[in-house]
Tab-separated table of C-alpha atoms in Angstrom:
chain	number	residue	atom	x	y	z
A	1	MET	CA	21.018	-50.178	26.676
A	2	LYS	CA	18.080	-48.781	28.555
A	3	ALA	CA	14.762	-48.969	26.752
A	4	ILE	CA	13.008	-45.664	26.051
A	5	ASN	CA	10.176	-45.085	28.457
A	6	ARG	CA	6.811	-43.610	27.552
A	7	ARG	CA	7.654	-40.037	28.544
A	8	GLN	CA	10.837	-39.934	26.493
A	9	ALA	CA	9.080	-41.367	23.468
A	10	PHE	CA	6.554	-38.522	23.580
A	11	ALA	CA	9.282	-35.907	23.875
A	12	LEU	CA	11.116	-37.361	20.881
A	13	GLY	CA	7.953	-37.484	18.802
A	14	GLY	CA	7.134	-33.877	19.646
A	15	GLY	CA	10.611	-32.816	18.650
A	16	PHE	CA	10.265	-34.418	15.251
A	17	VAL	CA	6.941	-32.707	14.625
A	18	MET	CA	8.431	-29.305	15.496
A	19	LEU	CA	11.377	-29.918	13.185
A	20	THR	CA	9.254	-30.800	10.203
A	21	VAL	CA	6.600	-28.103	10.625
A	22	LEU	CA	8.685	-25.060	11.576
A	23	PRO	CA	10.840	-24.563	8.484
A	24	MET	CA	7.754	-24.546	6.267
A	25	ALA	CA	6.007	-21.919	8.346
A	26	ALA	CA	9.083	-19.728	8.645
A	27	ASP	CA	9.700	-18.835	5.021
A	28	ALA	CA	6.618	-18.406	2.923
A	29	GLU	CA	7.773	-19.044	-0.604
A	30	VAL	CA	7.791	-16.284	-3.166
A	31	THR	CA	5.479	-17.612	-5.836
A	32	ASN	CA	4.702	-14.594	-7.986
A	33	ASP	CA	6.424	-11.992	-10.123
A	34	ALA	CA	7.741	-9.901	-7.203
A	35	ALA	CA	11.336	-10.214	-8.423
A	36	THR	CA	10.418	-8.761	-11.830
A	37	TRP	CA	8.709	-5.799	-10.181
A	38	ILE	CA	11.694	-5.134	-7.954
A	39	GLU	CA	14.108	-5.441	-10.875
A	40	LYS	CA	12.071	-2.956	-12.916
A	41	PHE	CA	11.792	-0.455	-10.076
A	42	THR	CA	15.358	-0.583	-8.813
A	43	GLY	CA	17.132	-1.218	-12.112
A	44	GLY	CA	19.143	-3.953	-10.420
A	45	LYS	CA	20.463	-1.728	-7.621
A	46	LYS	CA	20.254	-3.175	-4.140
A	47	PRO	CA	18.201	-1.030	-1.747
A	48	ALA	CA	19.604	-0.195	1.690
A	49	LYS	CA	17.768	-0.891	4.926
A	50	GLY	CA	16.173	1.837	6.967
A	51	LYS	CA	14.359	5.167	6.618
A	52	ILE	CA	11.031	3.449	6.018
A	53	SER	CA	8.562	2.601	8.704
A	54	LEU	CA	5.945	0.234	7.429
A	55	ASP	CA	2.921	-0.233	9.616
A	56	LEU	CA	0.819	-3.341	9.104
A	57	PRO	CA	-1.076	-5.586	11.494
A	58	GLU	CA	0.843	-8.691	12.563
A	59	ILE	CA	-2.270	-10.784	12.080
A	60	ALA	CA	-4.944	-9.761	9.592
A	61	GLU	CA	-8.242	-11.498	10.226
A	62	ASN	CA	-9.670	-10.427	6.906
A	63	GLY	CA	-7.331	-10.340	3.936
A	64	ASN	CA	-9.806	-8.215	1.983
A	65	THR	CA	-8.916	-5.022	3.798
A	66	VAL	CA	-5.589	-4.843	5.526
A	67	PRO	CA	-4.665	-1.329	6.656
A	68	LEU	CA	-1.190	-0.285	5.579
A	69	SER	CA	0.611	2.884	6.656
A	70	ILE	CA	3.983	3.953	5.437
A	71	ASN	CA	6.215	6.765	6.581
A	72	ILE	CA	9.598	7.578	5.106
A	73	GLU	CA	12.150	9.758	6.826
A	74	SER	CA	12.877	12.687	4.540
A	75	PRO	CA	13.002	16.497	4.737
A	76	MET	CA	10.784	16.599	1.596
A	77	THR	CA	12.470	19.657	0.133
A	78	VAL	CA	13.036	20.286	-3.568
A	79	ASP	CA	16.627	19.041	-3.212
A	80	SER	CA	15.930	16.013	-1.102
A	81	HIS	CA	12.637	14.198	-1.146
A	82	VAL	CA	11.072	10.810	-1.637
A	83	LYS	CA	10.058	10.344	-5.261
A	84	GLU	CA	8.357	7.000	-5.447
A	85	VAL	CA	7.475	4.124	-3.194
A	86	MET	CA	6.559	0.724	-4.532
A	87	ILE	CA	4.569	-1.659	-2.370
A	88	LEU	CA	4.585	-5.364	-3.177
A	89	ALA	CA	2.988	-8.459	-1.695
A	90	ASP	CA	5.062	-11.532	-2.447
A	91	GLY	CA	2.279	-14.086	-1.921
A	92	ASN	CA	-0.538	-12.544	-3.945
A	93	PRO	CA	-1.430	-13.747	-7.461
A	94	ASN	CA	0.105	-10.480	-8.709
A	95	ALA	CA	2.899	-8.942	-6.712
A	96	GLY	CA	2.017	-5.307	-7.364
A	97	VAL	CA	-0.016	-3.466	-4.732
A	98	ALA	CA	0.569	0.229	-5.316
A	99	THR	CA	3.185	2.736	-6.388
A	100	LEU	CA	3.010	6.043	-4.553
A	101	SER	CA	4.501	9.198	-6.051
A	102	PHE	CA	5.409	12.039	-3.732
A	103	THR	CA	6.501	15.588	-4.475
A	104	PRO	CA	7.975	18.320	-2.246
A	105	LEU	CA	4.389	19.622	-2.025
A	106	SER	CA	3.443	16.455	-0.150
A	107	GLY	CA	5.203	17.898	2.899
A	108	LYS	CA	5.621	14.460	4.443
A	109	ALA	CA	6.321	11.131	2.791
A	110	GLU	CA	3.446	9.478	4.525
A	111	ALA	CA	0.413	7.600	3.252
A	112	SER	CA	-2.185	5.054	4.288
A	113	ILE	CA	-4.070	2.642	2.071
A	114	ARG	CA	-6.000	-0.576	2.494
A	115	ILE	CA	-4.779	-3.636	0.667
A	116	ARG	CA	-5.804	-7.189	-0.172
A	117	LEU	CA	-3.663	-10.121	0.875
A	118	ALA	CA	-4.383	-13.625	-0.424
A	119	ALA	CA	-2.476	-15.487	2.276
A	120	THR	CA	0.194	-15.132	4.933
A	121	GLN	CA	3.080	-13.392	3.233
A	122	ASN	CA	5.621	-10.596	3.219
A	123	VAL	CA	4.737	-7.054	2.247
A	124	VAL	CA	7.688	-5.206	0.782
A	125	ALA	CA	8.145	-1.464	0.354
A	126	ILE	CA	10.936	0.086	-1.699
A	127	ALA	CA	11.465	3.843	-1.719
A	128	LYS	CA	13.272	5.818	-4.393
A	129	MET	CA	14.719	9.146	-3.249
A	130	SER	CA	15.338	12.237	-5.347
A	131	ASP	CA	19.097	11.475	-5.262
A	132	ARG	CA	18.310	8.006	-6.680
A	133	SER	CA	19.196	6.161	-3.495
A	134	LEU	CA	16.955	3.233	-2.593
A	135	PHE	CA	15.632	1.987	0.709
A	136	SER	CA	13.541	-1.037	1.518
A	137	GLU	CA	11.590	-2.551	4.348
A	138	GLN	CA	9.431	-5.626	4.718
A	139	LYS	CA	6.858	-7.016	7.123
A	140	THR	CA	5.225	-10.399	7.441
A	141	VAL	CA	1.466	-10.437	7.818
A	142	LYS	CA	-0.426	-13.527	8.947
A	143	VAL	CA	-3.719	-13.724	7.108
A	144	THR	CA	-6.624	-15.719	8.515
A	145	ILE	CA	-9.073	-15.331	5.601
A	146	GLY	CA	-7.567	-14.682	2.188
A	147	GLY	CA	-8.704	-11.659	0.251
A	148	CYS	CA	-8.586	-12.593	-3.404
A	149	GLY	CA	-11.688	-14.777	-3.619
A	150	GLY	CA	-11.704	-18.203	-5.248
B	1	MET	CA	-22.517	6.255	-11.793
B	2	ALA	CA	-20.538	5.956	-8.686
B	3	ASP	CA	-21.284	7.927	-5.544
B	4	LYS	CA	-19.529	11.189	-4.902
B	5	PRO	CA	-16.066	10.582	-3.457
B	6	ARG	CA	-15.611	11.500	0.191
B	7	ILE	CA	-12.752	13.841	0.981
B	8	LYS	CA	-11.738	15.122	4.363
B	9	LEU	CA	-9.329	18.024	4.818
B	10	PRO	CA	-9.267	21.172	6.941
B	11	LYS	CA	-11.030	24.311	5.615
B	12	GLU	CA	-8.034	26.491	6.361
B	13	ALA	CA	-4.375	26.102	7.265
B	14	ALA	CA	-1.485	28.280	8.389
B	15	LYS	CA	1.167	29.082	5.778
B	16	GLY	CA	3.668	26.243	5.609
B	17	GLU	CA	1.447	23.889	7.567
B	18	ILE	CA	1.337	20.221	6.580
B	19	ILE	CA	-2.232	18.986	6.459
B	20	GLN	CA	-3.609	15.493	6.200
B	21	ILE	CA	-6.045	14.577	3.435
B	22	LYS	CA	-8.269	11.512	3.581
B	23	THR	CA	-10.092	10.292	0.507
B	24	LEU	CA	-12.508	7.470	-0.109
B	25	VAL	CA	-14.245	6.567	-3.328
B	26	SER	CA	-16.907	3.902	-3.880
B	27	HIS	CA	-15.680	1.285	-6.302
B	28	VAL	CA	-15.874	-2.520	-6.511
B	29	MET	CA	-12.179	-2.883	-7.410
B	30	GLU	CA	-12.922	-6.212	-9.106
B	31	SER	CA	-9.561	-7.970	-9.070
B	32	GLY	CA	-10.002	-10.181	-12.144
B	33	GLN	CA	-9.148	-13.179	-9.940
B	34	ARG	CA	-12.641	-14.069	-8.827
B	35	LYS	CA	-14.987	-16.463	-10.620
B	36	ASP	CA	-18.772	-16.246	-10.837
B	37	ALA	CA	-21.236	-19.079	-10.137
B	38	GLN	CA	-20.691	-20.505	-13.650
B	39	GLY	CA	-16.948	-20.653	-13.079
B	40	LYS	CA	-16.229	-17.824	-15.484
B	41	THR	CA	-13.654	-15.268	-14.471
B	42	ILE	CA	-15.165	-11.909	-13.596
B	43	PRO	CA	-13.217	-9.368	-15.668
B	44	ARG	CA	-10.918	-6.973	-13.890
B	45	LYS	CA	-12.339	-3.509	-13.201
B	46	ILE	CA	-10.373	-1.337	-10.852
B	47	ILE	CA	-9.311	2.233	-10.345
B	48	ASN	CA	-5.747	2.089	-11.569
B	49	LYS	CA	-4.642	5.641	-10.869
B	50	PHE	CA	-5.240	8.335	-8.315
B	51	ALA	CA	-3.787	11.822	-8.524
B	52	CYS	CA	-4.012	14.958	-6.431
B	53	GLU	CA	-3.019	18.422	-7.654
B	54	PHE	CA	-2.895	21.735	-5.828
B	55	ASN	CA	-3.252	24.848	-7.987
B	56	GLY	CA	-2.201	22.757	-10.982
B	57	LYS	CA	0.936	21.322	-9.358
B	58	PRO	CA	1.149	17.610	-8.547
B	59	VAL	CA	1.048	16.821	-4.834
B	60	PHE	CA	0.588	13.084	-4.648
B	61	ALA	CA	-0.213	10.298	-7.065
B	62	CYS	CA	-0.693	6.608	-6.736
B	63	ALA	CA	-0.771	3.735	-9.221
B	64	LEU	CA	-3.162	1.096	-7.931
B	65	GLU	CA	-3.157	-2.639	-8.601
B	66	PRO	CA	-5.879	-5.250	-8.034
B	67	ALA	CA	-4.448	-5.792	-4.545
B	68	ILE	CA	-6.144	-2.584	-3.359
B	69	SER	CA	-9.299	-3.157	-1.317
B	70	ALA	CA	-12.765	-2.267	-2.580
B	71	ASN	CA	-13.758	1.361	-2.007
B	72	PRO	CA	-10.142	2.507	-2.041
B	73	TYR	CA	-9.162	4.671	0.900
B	74	ILE	CA	-6.101	6.823	0.409
B	75	GLN	CA	-4.611	9.086	3.020
B	76	PHE	CA	-1.683	11.417	2.393
B	77	ASP	CA	-0.284	14.827	3.340
B	78	ALA	CA	0.114	18.164	1.642
B	79	LYS	CA	2.110	21.254	2.490
B	80	ILE	CA	0.126	24.479	2.224
B	81	ASP	CA	2.029	27.592	1.140
B	82	GLU	CA	-0.885	29.469	-0.418
B	83	ALA	CA	-4.656	29.375	-0.600
B	84	GLY	CA	-5.998	27.387	-3.483
B	85	THR	CA	-7.845	24.422	-4.842
B	86	PHE	CA	-7.113	20.745	-4.619
B	87	LYS	CA	-8.130	18.633	-7.576
B	88	PHE	CA	-8.554	14.901	-7.162
B	89	ALA	CA	-8.895	12.374	-9.965
B	90	TRP	CA	-9.530	8.636	-9.888
B	91	THR	CA	-9.062	6.837	-13.217
B	92	ASP	CA	-11.016	3.663	-13.911
B	93	ASP	CA	-9.822	0.761	-16.108
B	94	ASP	CA	-12.600	1.649	-18.584
B	95	GLY	CA	-11.258	5.180	-18.950
B	96	THR	CA	-13.811	7.064	-16.879
B	97	VAL	CA	-12.379	9.569	-14.461
B	98	ILE	CA	-14.057	10.478	-11.195
B	99	THR	CA	-13.062	13.980	-10.179
B	100	ALA	CA	-13.518	16.187	-7.145
B	101	GLU	CA	-12.354	19.591	-5.950
B	102	GLU	CA	-11.773	21.081	-2.501
B	103	LYS	CA	-10.765	24.611	-1.603
B	104	ILE	CA	-8.473	25.607	1.221
B	105	ALA	CA	-7.902	29.096	2.667
B	106	LEU	CA	-4.941	30.503	4.584
B	107	LYS	CA	-5.450	31.274	8.269
B	108	ALA	CA	-5.547	35.012	8.866
């Protein structure tokens, strides 16, 4: 058998490093009470994908103020409108961020707020429509400096 | 006492027009997670509720958690069918309510 030369040894080593580091970075673990919040809001029903556009920066340099914009597709009439939208951060000490309540008088189901994020994590939005259907969307935000203070 | 909240909305709108309202209120929004120099937890003090009414009817409301940044900025929309008054209310953890009012007229 041929002995491994220097170049191959480096390639192998690099491969191992990638293998061990990547899976950890890919799924940030849910460490807080996000599941309880979701359960309470949805009543165990599984939300469908779509309708929501959630606008967050991909990388937030300062976790103390991360701009968040949300827009939900809806005619916003008395018969068909968005009732409530829950926003959660699954890596904060407490999952809850805000719960927005809309009415037909809102005209558009659109809002912007600024939130705190403790670390790189997913931000989840779940919308409840007037016909009780549910929609959800989530975005991962990379946070450089955490915003919950130690 | 906190500063007067800042609210930005047009002075007048056409009937049926959807306008954008921007609000900002000065508040520390102390999360209850931070510790002071002695290592004691600084108690939570946030605005936990915001509500906007137009002529007595709810337009938009928002329950806020400690994960909202200091000096909470909230932007939302409202559909104008008649002239009237917007009422805004921010409720603090300690029960105080910061209120504000803005009038809007219909375009002739």
